[in-house]
Coordinates of C-alpha atoms (C1' of nucleotides) in Angstrom, one line a residue:
Chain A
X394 CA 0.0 0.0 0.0
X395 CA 2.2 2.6 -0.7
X396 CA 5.1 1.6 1.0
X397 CA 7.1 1.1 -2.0
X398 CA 6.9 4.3 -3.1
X399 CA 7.8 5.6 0.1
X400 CA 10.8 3.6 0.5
X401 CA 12.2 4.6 -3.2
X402 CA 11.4 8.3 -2.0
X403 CA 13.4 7.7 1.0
X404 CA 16.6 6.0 -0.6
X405 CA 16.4 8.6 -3.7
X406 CA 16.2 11.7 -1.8
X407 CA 19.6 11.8 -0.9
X408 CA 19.2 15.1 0.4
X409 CA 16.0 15.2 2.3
X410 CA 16.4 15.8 6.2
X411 CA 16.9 12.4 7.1
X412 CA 16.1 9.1 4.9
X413 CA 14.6 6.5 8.1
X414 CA 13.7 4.2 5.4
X415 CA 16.5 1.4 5.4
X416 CA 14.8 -0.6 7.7
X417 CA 11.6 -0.9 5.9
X418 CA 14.1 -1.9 2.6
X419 CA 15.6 -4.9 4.6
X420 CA 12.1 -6.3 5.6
X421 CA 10.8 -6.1 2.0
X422 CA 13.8 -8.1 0.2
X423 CA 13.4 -10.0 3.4
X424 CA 10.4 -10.7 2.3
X425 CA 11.0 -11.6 -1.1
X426 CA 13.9 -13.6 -0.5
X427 CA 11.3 -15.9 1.6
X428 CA 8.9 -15.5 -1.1
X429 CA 10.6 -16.9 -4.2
X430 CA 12.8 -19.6 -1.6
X431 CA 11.1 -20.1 1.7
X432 CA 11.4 -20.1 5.6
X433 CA 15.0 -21.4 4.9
X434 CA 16.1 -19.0 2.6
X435 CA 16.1 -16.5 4.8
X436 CA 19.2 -15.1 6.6
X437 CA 21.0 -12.4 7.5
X438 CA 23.9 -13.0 4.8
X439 CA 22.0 -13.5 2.2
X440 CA 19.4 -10.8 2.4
X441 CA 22.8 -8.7 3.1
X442 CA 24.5 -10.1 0.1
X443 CA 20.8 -9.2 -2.4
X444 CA 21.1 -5.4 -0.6
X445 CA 25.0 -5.6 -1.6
X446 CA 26.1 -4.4 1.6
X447 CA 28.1 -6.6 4.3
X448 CA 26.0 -8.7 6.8
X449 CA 26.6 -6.5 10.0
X450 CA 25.6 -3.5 8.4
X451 CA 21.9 -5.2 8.8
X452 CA 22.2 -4.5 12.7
X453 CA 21.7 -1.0 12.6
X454 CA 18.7 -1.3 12.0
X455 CA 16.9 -4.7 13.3
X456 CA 17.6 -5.8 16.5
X457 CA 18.5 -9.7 15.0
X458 CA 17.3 -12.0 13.3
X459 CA 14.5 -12.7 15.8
X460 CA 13.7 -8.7 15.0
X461 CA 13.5 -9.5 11.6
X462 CA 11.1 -11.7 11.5
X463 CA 8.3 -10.0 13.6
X464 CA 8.8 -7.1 11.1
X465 CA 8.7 -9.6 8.2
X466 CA 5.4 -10.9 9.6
X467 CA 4.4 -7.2 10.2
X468 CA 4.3 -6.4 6.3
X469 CA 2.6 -9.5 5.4
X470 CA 0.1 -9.0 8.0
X471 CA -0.3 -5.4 7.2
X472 CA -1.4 -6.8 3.4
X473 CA -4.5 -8.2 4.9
X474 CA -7.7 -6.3 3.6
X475 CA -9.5 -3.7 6.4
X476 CA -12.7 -5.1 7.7
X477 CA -15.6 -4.3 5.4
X478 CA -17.6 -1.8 6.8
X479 CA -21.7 -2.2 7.4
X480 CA -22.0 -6.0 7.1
X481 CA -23.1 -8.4 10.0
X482 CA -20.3 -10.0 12.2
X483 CA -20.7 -13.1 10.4
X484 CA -19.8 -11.8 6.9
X485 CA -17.5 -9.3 8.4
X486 CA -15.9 -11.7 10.1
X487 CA -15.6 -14.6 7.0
X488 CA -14.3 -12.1 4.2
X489 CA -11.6 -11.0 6.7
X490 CA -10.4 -14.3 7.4
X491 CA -10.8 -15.3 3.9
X492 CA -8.6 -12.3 2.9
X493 CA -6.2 -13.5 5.8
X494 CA -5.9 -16.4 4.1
X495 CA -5.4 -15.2 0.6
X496 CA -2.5 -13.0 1.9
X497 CA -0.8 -16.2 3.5
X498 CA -1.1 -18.0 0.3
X499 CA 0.5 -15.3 -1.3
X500 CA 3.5 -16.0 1.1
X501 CA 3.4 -19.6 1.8
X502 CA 6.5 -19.0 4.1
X503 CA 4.5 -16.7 6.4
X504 CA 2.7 -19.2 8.1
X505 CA 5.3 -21.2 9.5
X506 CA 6.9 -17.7 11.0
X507 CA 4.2 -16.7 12.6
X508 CA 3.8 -20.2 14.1
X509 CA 7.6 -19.7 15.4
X510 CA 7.1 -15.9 16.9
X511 CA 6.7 -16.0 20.3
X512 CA 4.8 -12.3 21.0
X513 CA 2.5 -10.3 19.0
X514 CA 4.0 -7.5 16.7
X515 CA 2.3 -5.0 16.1
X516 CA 0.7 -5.4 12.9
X517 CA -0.7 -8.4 14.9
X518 CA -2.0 -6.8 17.9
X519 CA -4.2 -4.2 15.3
X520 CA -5.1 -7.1 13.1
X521 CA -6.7 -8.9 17.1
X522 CA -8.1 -5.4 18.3
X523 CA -9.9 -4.6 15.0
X524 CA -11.0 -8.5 14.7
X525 CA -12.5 -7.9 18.5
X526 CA -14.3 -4.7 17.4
X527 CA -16.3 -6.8 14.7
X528 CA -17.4 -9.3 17.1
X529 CA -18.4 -6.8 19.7
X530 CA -20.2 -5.0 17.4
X531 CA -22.2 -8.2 16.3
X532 CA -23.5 -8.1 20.1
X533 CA -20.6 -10.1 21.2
X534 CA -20.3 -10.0 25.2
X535 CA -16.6 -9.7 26.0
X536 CA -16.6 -13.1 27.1
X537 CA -18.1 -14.7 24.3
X538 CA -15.6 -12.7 21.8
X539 CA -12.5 -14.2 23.3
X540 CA -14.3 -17.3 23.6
X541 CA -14.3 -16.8 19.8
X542 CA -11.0 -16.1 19.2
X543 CA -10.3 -19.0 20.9
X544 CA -11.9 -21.0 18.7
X545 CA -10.8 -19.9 15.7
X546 CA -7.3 -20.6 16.5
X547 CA -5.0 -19.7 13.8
X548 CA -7.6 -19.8 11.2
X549 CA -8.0 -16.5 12.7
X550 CA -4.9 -15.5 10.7
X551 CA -6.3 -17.7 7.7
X552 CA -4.7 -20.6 7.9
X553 CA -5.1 -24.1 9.3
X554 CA -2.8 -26.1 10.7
X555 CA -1.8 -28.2 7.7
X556 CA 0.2 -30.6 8.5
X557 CA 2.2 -32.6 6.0
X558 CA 1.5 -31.0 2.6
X559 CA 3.3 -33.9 0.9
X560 CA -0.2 -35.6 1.2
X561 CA -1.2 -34.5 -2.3
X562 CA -4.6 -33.0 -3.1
X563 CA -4.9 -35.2 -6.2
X564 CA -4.0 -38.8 -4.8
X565 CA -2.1 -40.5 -7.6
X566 CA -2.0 -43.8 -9.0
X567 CA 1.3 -44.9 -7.1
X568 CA -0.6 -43.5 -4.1
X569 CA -3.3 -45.3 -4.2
X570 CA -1.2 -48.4 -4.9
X571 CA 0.7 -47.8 -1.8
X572 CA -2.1 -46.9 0.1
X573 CA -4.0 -50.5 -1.2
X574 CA -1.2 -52.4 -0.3
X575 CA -0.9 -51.1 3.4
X576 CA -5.2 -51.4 3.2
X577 CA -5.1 -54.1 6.0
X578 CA -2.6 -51.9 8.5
X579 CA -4.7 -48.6 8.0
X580 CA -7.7 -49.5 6.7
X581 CA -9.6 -46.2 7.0
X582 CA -7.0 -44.0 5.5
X583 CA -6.9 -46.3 2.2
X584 CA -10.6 -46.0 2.3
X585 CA -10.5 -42.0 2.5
X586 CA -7.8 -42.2 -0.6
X587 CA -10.1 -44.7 -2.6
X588 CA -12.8 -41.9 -2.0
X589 CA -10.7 -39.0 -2.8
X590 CA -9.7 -41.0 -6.1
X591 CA -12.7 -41.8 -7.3
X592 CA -14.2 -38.1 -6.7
X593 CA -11.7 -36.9 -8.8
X594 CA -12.3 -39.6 -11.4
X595 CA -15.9 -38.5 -11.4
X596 CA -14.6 -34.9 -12.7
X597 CA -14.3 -33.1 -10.0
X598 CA -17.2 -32.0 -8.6
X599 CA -16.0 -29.0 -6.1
X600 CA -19.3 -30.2 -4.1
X601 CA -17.0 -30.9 -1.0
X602 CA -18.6 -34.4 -0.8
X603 CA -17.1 -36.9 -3.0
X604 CA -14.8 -33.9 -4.1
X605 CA -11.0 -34.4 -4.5
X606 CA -8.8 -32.8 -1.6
X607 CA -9.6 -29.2 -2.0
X608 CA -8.3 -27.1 0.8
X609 CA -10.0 -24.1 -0.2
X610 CA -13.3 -26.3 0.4
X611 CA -12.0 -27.5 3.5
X612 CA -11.2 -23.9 4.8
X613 CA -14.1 -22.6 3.8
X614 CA -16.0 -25.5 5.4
X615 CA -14.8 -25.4 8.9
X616 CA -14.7 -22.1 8.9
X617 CA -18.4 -22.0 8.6
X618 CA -19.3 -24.6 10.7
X619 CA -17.6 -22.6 13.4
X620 CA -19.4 -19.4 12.9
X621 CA -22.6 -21.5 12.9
X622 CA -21.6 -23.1 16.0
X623 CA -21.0 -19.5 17.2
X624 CA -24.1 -17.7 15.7
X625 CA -26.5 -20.0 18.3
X626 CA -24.4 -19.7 21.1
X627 CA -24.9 -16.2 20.4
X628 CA -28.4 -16.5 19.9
X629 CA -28.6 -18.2 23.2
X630 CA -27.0 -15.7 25.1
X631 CA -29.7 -13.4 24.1
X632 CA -32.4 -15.7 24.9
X633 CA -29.8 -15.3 28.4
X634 CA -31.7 -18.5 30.1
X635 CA -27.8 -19.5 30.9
X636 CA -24.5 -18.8 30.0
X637 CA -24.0 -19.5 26.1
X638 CA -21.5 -22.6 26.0
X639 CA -21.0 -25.9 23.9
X640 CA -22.9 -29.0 25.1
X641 CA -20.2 -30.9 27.0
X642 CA -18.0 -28.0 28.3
X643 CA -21.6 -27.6 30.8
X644 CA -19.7 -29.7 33.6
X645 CA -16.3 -28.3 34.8
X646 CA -13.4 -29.3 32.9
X647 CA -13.1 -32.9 32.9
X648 CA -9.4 -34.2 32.5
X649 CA -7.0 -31.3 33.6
X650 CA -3.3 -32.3 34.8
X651 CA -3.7 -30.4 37.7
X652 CA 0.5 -29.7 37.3
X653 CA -0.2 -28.0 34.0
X654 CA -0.8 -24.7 34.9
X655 CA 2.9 -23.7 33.8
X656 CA 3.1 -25.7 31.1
X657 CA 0.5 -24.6 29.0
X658 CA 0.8 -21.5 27.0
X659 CA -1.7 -18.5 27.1
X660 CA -3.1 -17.2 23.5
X661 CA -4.3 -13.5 23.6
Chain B
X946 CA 4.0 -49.0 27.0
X947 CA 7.1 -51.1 27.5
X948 CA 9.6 -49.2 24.9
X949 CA 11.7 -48.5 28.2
X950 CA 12.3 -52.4 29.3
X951 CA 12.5 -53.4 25.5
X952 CA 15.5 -50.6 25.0
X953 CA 16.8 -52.2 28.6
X954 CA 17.1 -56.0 27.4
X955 CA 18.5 -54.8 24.1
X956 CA 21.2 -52.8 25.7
X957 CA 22.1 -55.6 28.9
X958 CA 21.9 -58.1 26.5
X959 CA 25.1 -58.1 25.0
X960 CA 25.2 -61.5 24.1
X961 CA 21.7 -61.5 22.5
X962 CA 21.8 -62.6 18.4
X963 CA 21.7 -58.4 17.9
X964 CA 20.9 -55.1 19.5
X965 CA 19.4 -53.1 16.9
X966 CA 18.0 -51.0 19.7
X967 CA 20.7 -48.2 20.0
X968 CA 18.1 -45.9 18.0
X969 CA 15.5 -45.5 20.8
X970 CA 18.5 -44.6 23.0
X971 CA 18.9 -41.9 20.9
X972 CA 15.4 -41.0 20.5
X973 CA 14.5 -41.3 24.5
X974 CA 17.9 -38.7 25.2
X975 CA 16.2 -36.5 22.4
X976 CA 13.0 -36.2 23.8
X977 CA 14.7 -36.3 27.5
X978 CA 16.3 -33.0 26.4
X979 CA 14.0 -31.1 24.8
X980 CA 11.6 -31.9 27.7
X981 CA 14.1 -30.0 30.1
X982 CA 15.4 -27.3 27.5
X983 CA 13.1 -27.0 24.6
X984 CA 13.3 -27.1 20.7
X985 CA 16.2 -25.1 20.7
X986 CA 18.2 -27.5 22.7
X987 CA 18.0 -30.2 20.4
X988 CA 21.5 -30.6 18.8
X989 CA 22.7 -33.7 17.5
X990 CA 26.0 -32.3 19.4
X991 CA 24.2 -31.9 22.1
X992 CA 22.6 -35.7 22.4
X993 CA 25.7 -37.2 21.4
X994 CA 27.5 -35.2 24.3
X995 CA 24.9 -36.7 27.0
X996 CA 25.2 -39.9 25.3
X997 CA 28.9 -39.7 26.3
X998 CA 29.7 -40.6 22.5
X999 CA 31.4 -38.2 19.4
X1000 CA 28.3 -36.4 17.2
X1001 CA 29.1 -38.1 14.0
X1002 CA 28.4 -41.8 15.9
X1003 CA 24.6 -41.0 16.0
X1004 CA 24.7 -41.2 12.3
X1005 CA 25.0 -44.5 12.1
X1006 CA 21.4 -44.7 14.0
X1007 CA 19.6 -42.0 11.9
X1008 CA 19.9 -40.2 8.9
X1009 CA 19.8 -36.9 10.2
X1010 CA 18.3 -34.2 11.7
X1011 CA 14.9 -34.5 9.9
X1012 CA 14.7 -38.4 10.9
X1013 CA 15.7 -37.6 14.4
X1014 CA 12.9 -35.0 14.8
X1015 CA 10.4 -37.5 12.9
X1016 CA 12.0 -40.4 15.8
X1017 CA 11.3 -37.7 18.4
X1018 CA 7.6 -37.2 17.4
X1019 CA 6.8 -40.8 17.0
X1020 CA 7.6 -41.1 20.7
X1021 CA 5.4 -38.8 21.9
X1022 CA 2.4 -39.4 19.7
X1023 CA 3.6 -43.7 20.7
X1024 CA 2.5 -42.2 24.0
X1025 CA -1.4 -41.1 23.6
X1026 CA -4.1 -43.4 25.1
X1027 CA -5.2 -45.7 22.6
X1028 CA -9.2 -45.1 21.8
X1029 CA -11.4 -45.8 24.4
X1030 CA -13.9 -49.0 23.4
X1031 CA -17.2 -48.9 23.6
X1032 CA -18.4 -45.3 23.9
X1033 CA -20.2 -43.3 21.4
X1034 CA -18.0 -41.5 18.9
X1035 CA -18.4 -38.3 20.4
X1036 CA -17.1 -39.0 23.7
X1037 CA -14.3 -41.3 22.0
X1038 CA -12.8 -38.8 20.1
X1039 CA -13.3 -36.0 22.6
X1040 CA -11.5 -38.1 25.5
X1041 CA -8.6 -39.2 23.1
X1042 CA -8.1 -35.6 21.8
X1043 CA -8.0 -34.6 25.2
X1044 CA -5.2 -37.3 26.1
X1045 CA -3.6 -35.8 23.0
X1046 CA -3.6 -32.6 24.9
X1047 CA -2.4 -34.2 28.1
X1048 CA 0.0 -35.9 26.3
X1049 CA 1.5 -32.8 24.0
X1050 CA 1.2 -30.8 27.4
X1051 CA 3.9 -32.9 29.3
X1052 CA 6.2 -32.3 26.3
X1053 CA 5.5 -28.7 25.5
X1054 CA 8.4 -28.9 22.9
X1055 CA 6.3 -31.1 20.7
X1056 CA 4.0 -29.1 19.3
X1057 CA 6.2 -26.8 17.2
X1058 CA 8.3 -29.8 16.1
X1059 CA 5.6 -31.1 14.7
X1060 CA 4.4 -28.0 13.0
X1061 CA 7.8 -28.6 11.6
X1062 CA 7.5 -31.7 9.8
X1063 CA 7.0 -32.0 6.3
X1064 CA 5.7 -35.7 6.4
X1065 CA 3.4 -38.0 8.7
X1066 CA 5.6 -40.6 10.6
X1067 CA 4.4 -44.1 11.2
X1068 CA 2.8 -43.1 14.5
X1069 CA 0.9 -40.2 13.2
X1070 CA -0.2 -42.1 10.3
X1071 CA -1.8 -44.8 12.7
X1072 CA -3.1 -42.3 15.0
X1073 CA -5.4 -40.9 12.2
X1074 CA -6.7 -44.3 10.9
X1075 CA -7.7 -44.8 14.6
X1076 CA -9.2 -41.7 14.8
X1077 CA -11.1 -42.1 11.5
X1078 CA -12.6 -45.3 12.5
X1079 CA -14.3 -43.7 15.2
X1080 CA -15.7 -41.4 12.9
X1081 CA -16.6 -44.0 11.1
X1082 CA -17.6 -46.1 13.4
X1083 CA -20.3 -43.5 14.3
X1084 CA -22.0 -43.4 11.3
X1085 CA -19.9 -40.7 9.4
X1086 CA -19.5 -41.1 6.1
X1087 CA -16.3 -41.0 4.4
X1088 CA -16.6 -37.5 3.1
X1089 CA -17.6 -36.3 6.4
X1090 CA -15.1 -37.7 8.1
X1091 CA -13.1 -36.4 6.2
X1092 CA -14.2 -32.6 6.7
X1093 CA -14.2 -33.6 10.3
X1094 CA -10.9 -33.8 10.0
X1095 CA -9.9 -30.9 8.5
X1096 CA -12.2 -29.1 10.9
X1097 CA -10.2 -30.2 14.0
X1098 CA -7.3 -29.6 12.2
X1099 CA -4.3 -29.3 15.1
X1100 CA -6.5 -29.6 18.1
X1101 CA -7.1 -33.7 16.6
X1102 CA -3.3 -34.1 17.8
X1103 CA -4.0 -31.7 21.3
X1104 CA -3.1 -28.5 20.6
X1105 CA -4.4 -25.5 19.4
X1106 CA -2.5 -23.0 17.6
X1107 CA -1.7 -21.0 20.5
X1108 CA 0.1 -18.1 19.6
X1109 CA 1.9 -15.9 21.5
X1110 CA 2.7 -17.7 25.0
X1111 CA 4.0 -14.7 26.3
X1112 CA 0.3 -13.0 27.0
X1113 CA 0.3 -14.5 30.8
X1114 CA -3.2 -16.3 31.0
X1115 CA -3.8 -14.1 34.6
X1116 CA -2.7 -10.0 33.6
X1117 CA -0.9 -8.9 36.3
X1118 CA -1.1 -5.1 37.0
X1119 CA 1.9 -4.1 34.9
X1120 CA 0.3 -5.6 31.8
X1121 CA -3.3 -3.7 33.1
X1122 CA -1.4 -0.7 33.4
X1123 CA 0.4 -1.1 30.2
X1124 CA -3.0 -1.9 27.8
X1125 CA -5.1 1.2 29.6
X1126 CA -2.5 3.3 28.1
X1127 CA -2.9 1.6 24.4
X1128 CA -6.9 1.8 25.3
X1129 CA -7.2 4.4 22.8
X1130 CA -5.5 2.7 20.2
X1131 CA -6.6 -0.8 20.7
X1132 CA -9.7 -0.3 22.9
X1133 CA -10.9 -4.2 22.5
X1134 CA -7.9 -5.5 23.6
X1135 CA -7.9 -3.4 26.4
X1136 CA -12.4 -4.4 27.6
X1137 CA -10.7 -8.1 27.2
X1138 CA -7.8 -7.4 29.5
X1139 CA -9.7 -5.3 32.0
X1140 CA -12.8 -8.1 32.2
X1141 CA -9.7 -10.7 32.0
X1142 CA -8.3 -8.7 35.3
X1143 CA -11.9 -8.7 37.0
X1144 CA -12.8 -12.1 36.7
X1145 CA -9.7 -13.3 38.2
X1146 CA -10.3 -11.1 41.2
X1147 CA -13.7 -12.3 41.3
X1148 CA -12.1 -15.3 42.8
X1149 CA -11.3 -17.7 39.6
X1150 CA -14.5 -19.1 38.7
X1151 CA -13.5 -21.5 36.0
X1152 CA -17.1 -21.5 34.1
X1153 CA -15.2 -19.7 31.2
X1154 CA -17.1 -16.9 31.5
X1155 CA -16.1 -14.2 33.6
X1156 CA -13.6 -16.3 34.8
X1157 CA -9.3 -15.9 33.6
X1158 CA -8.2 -17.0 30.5
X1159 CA -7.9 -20.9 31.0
X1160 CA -6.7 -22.3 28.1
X1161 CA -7.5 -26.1 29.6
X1162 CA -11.3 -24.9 29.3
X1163 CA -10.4 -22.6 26.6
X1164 CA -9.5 -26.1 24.2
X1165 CA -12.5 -28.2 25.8
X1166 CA -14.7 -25.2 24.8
X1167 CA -13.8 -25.2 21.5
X1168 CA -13.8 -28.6 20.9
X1169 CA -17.2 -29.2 22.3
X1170 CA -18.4 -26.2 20.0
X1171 CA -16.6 -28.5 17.1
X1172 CA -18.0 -31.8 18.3
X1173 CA -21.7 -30.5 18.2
X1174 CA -21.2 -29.0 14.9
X1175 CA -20.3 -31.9 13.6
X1176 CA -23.0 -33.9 15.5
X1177 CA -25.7 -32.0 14.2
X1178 CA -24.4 -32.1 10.5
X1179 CA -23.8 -35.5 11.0
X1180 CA -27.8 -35.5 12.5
X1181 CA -28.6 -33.8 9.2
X1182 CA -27.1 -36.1 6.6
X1183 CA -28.4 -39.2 8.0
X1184 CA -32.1 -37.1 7.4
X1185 CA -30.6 -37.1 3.9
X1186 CA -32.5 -34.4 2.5
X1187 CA -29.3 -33.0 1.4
X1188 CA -25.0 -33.4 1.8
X1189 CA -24.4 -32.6 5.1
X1190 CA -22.5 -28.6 4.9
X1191 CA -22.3 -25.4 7.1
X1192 CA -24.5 -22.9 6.2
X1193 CA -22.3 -20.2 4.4
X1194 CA -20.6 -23.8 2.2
X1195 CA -23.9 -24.1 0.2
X1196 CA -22.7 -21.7 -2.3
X1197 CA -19.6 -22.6 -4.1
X1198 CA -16.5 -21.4 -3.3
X1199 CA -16.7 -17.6 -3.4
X1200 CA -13.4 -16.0 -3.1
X1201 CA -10.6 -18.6 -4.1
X1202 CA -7.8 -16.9 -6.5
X1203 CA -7.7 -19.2 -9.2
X1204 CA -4.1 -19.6 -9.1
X1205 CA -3.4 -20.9 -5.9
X1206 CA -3.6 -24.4 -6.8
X1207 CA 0.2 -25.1 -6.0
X1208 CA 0.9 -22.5 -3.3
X1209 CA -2.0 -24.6 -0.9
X1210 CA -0.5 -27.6 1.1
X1211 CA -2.7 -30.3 1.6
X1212 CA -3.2 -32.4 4.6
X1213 CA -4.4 -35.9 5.2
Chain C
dT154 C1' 44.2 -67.0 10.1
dC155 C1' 42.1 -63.6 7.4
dC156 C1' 37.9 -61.1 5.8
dT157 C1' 34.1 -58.5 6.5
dA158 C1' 30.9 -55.5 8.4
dG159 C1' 29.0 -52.6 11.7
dG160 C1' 29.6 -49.1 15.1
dG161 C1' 32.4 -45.4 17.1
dT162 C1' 36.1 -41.7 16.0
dG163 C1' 38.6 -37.5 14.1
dT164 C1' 39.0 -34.1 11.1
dA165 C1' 37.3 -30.8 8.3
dC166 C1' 34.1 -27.8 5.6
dG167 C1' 30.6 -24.6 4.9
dT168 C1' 27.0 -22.1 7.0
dC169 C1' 24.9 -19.6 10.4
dG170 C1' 24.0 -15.4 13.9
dT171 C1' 26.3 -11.8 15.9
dA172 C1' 30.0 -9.3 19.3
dC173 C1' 33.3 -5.8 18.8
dA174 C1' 36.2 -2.5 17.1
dC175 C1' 37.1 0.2 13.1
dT176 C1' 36.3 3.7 9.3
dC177 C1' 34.1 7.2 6.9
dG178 C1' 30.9 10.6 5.7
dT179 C1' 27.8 14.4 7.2
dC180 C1' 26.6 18.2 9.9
dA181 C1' 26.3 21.4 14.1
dA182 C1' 28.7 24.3 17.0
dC183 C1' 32.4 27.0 17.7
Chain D
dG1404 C1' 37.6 26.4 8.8
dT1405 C1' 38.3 23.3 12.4
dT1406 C1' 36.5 20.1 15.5
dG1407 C1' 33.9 16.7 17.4
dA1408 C1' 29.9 13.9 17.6
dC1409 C1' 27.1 10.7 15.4
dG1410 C1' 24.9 7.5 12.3
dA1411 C1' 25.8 4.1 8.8
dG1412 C1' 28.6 0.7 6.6
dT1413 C1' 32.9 -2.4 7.2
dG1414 C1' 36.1 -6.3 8.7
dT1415 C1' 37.4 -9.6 11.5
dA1416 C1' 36.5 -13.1 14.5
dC1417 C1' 34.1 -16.5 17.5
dG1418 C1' 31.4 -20.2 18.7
dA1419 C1' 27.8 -22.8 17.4
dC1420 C1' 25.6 -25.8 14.0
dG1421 C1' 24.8 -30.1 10.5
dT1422 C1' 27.2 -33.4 8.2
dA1423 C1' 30.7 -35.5 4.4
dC1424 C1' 34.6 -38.5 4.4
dA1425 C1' 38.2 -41.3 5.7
dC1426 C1' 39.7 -43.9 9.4
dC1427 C1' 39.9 -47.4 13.2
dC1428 C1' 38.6 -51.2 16.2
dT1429 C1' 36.3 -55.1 17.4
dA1430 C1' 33.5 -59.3 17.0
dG1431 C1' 32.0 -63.1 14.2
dG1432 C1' 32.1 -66.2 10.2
dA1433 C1' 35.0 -68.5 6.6

DNA sequence: TCCTAGGGTGTACGTCGTACACTCGTCAAC
DNA sequence: GTTGACGAGTGTACGACGTACACCCTAGGA
């Protein structure tokens, strides 16, 4: 949004009362260093070496490398769409995940950083705030917003947590051999590849059910089947006979270490 | 479940025909390290140093890094209860989630090492076949098990994607003080942290609402709000009237770019 | 007796992040 | 015009890291 322009501005005015800039350089070629090699692509040296300048001079202006990162997330995160303005809480809400998640795919790398950060940046913190406005607005109670957020998890931030993506979308035929073969060991898992083959025989019918692997589809579903779960117990809080809460999470918790308390980590 | 004894008799038994079982001792120092110093203590130079042996000797045992991580992750998921016979789907895959949890909770490293991994090990691939024969089992079709899955996502293997630790689950005063000042700027966060502050002082009622941010009944609520989405779906398409979908799903995808095909990793 | 193979060793390379001391330009104050 | 401070880039160096490669040593079979 304008940042590129800035930044030329800044490194071309050579005489302008001060030229701040630089760091905002290093976090962009940062960034699309990552971009064309991924997560492991990026270090000091290298971005130092694509800025032709000598890997220490990257100091004066990040912190380290940890630095570097938060502000790498920073501009990816800042790419993410404004909330729209006048819709309900559950549109609001979708469209801004779904152009979270449009962003992340745009930098496949930005996922697995954010994962590894271990505090908000800033970009972050106004991405949360402005996600918490939406949801209050809707007629969220406080509780029930971070309740939300909980929920969400990092599809908050449009993405799932999808592990192995070796597990291709369109199961080939040596799959599906492999998978055959080890039929009697893992029965159900050859049964979901048989399925996933033969939706994808029958031409791919983006229909979810009997569908190919699509994770858009999948994204999309679970995303809505959480704001559906959310909507009633929103509704319910309004009817206000009880607290609004999932079926089973009426009696206290259930299976609690009762030595975890330190161990477990705290989301916003 | 025995591995300890077995890794025992191989080791005493120096006469025995062979003792192939030099790998788990690697593996068990692994995970015995990382449990006292985290992720970033894992160094093969590290293990081999405890193991009173020279790095390059733990090559013989594994291939590298990677396979060492993938050992250490096999271990821990070797670790979660099996399924639970006998119960009703819902309850069987909420209690083995939960021992999931317990279990990724007493090794707090595990979680980002197994964001880490590129590929399912042989334990992970068994867990999932378990956990989609309960599905199964129940009365889920294929398909929706399979969106079941996806819909879970992480918290099927116990954790949520629980960013930033650093945002202590009980605000101390400091941190009050600190987001009052912001309120201006991020006035959301700051309601959340203020009623965050209030219900803890209230004396800690853990009913979720009103109470601190517990993220032991922050991952049972969640699930639960899962669990019955998935029931009532579930409900729906044995009515048949139509596939079982959220709401929003029924129209097809709406905002996909059409190029992201290759840039969307795909999990089981 | 020798051969072989498997497990442990030693050395070495390239990479990484970064501490520390330096140089060099620019500019304000005198 | 000289000086001195300061911000930005440099050079060198250190201690990690993962791991390739060649070596040894020992036990067991021929």
């Amino acid at each position: 949004m304008g940042e590129i322009a800035e930044a030329k501005a800044g490194a071309r005015g050579a005489r302008g009362a001060r030229e701040p800039l630089r760091r905002d350089r290093i976090l962009r070629t940062a960034v699309a260093i990552a971009d064309e090699g991924g997560v492991e692509a990026i270090s000091m040296r290298r971005i130092a070496r694509r800025l032709g300048v000598v890997p220490m001079a990257l100091y004066k202006h990040v912190e380290n490398k940890d630095d570097l990162l938060n502000g790498m997330i920073d501009v990816v995160v800042g790419e993410i769409d404004p909330a729209i303005e006048g819709a309900d809480w559950k549109t609001a809400v979708r469209e801004r995940i779904l152009s979270a998640r449009r962003t992340l795919l745009r930098h496949p790398w930005a996922a697995r950083v954010l994962e590894s950060r271990t505090e908000p940046t800033p970009a972050i913190i106004a991405y949360f705030d402005s996600m918490m406005g939406i949801f209050l607005a809707g007629g969220f109670s406080v509780d029930l917003m971070h309740h939300a957020l909980h929920v969400m998890g990092s599809r908050i931030l449009g993405f799932s947590q999808e592990l192995f993506d070796d597990a291709s979308s369109a199961p080939d035929e040596e799959a599906i051999a492999m998978w055959s073969e080890m039929a009697e060991r893992y029965p159900n898992i050859a049964a979901l590849i048989r399925e996933l083959a033969a939706g994808q025989i029958s031409h791919e019918q983006a229909t979810a059910v009997g569908g190919a692997c699509d994770t858009q589809v999948e994204f999309e579903f679970a995303l809505d089947l959480i704001l559906d779960g959310l909507e009633r117990l929103l509704a319910s809080s309004r009817d206000g006979s009880d607290v609004a809460r999932p079926s089973a999470s009426k009696e206290a918790r259930t299976t609690a270490d009762p030595d975890d308390a330190s161990a477990s980590p705290a989301p916003i």
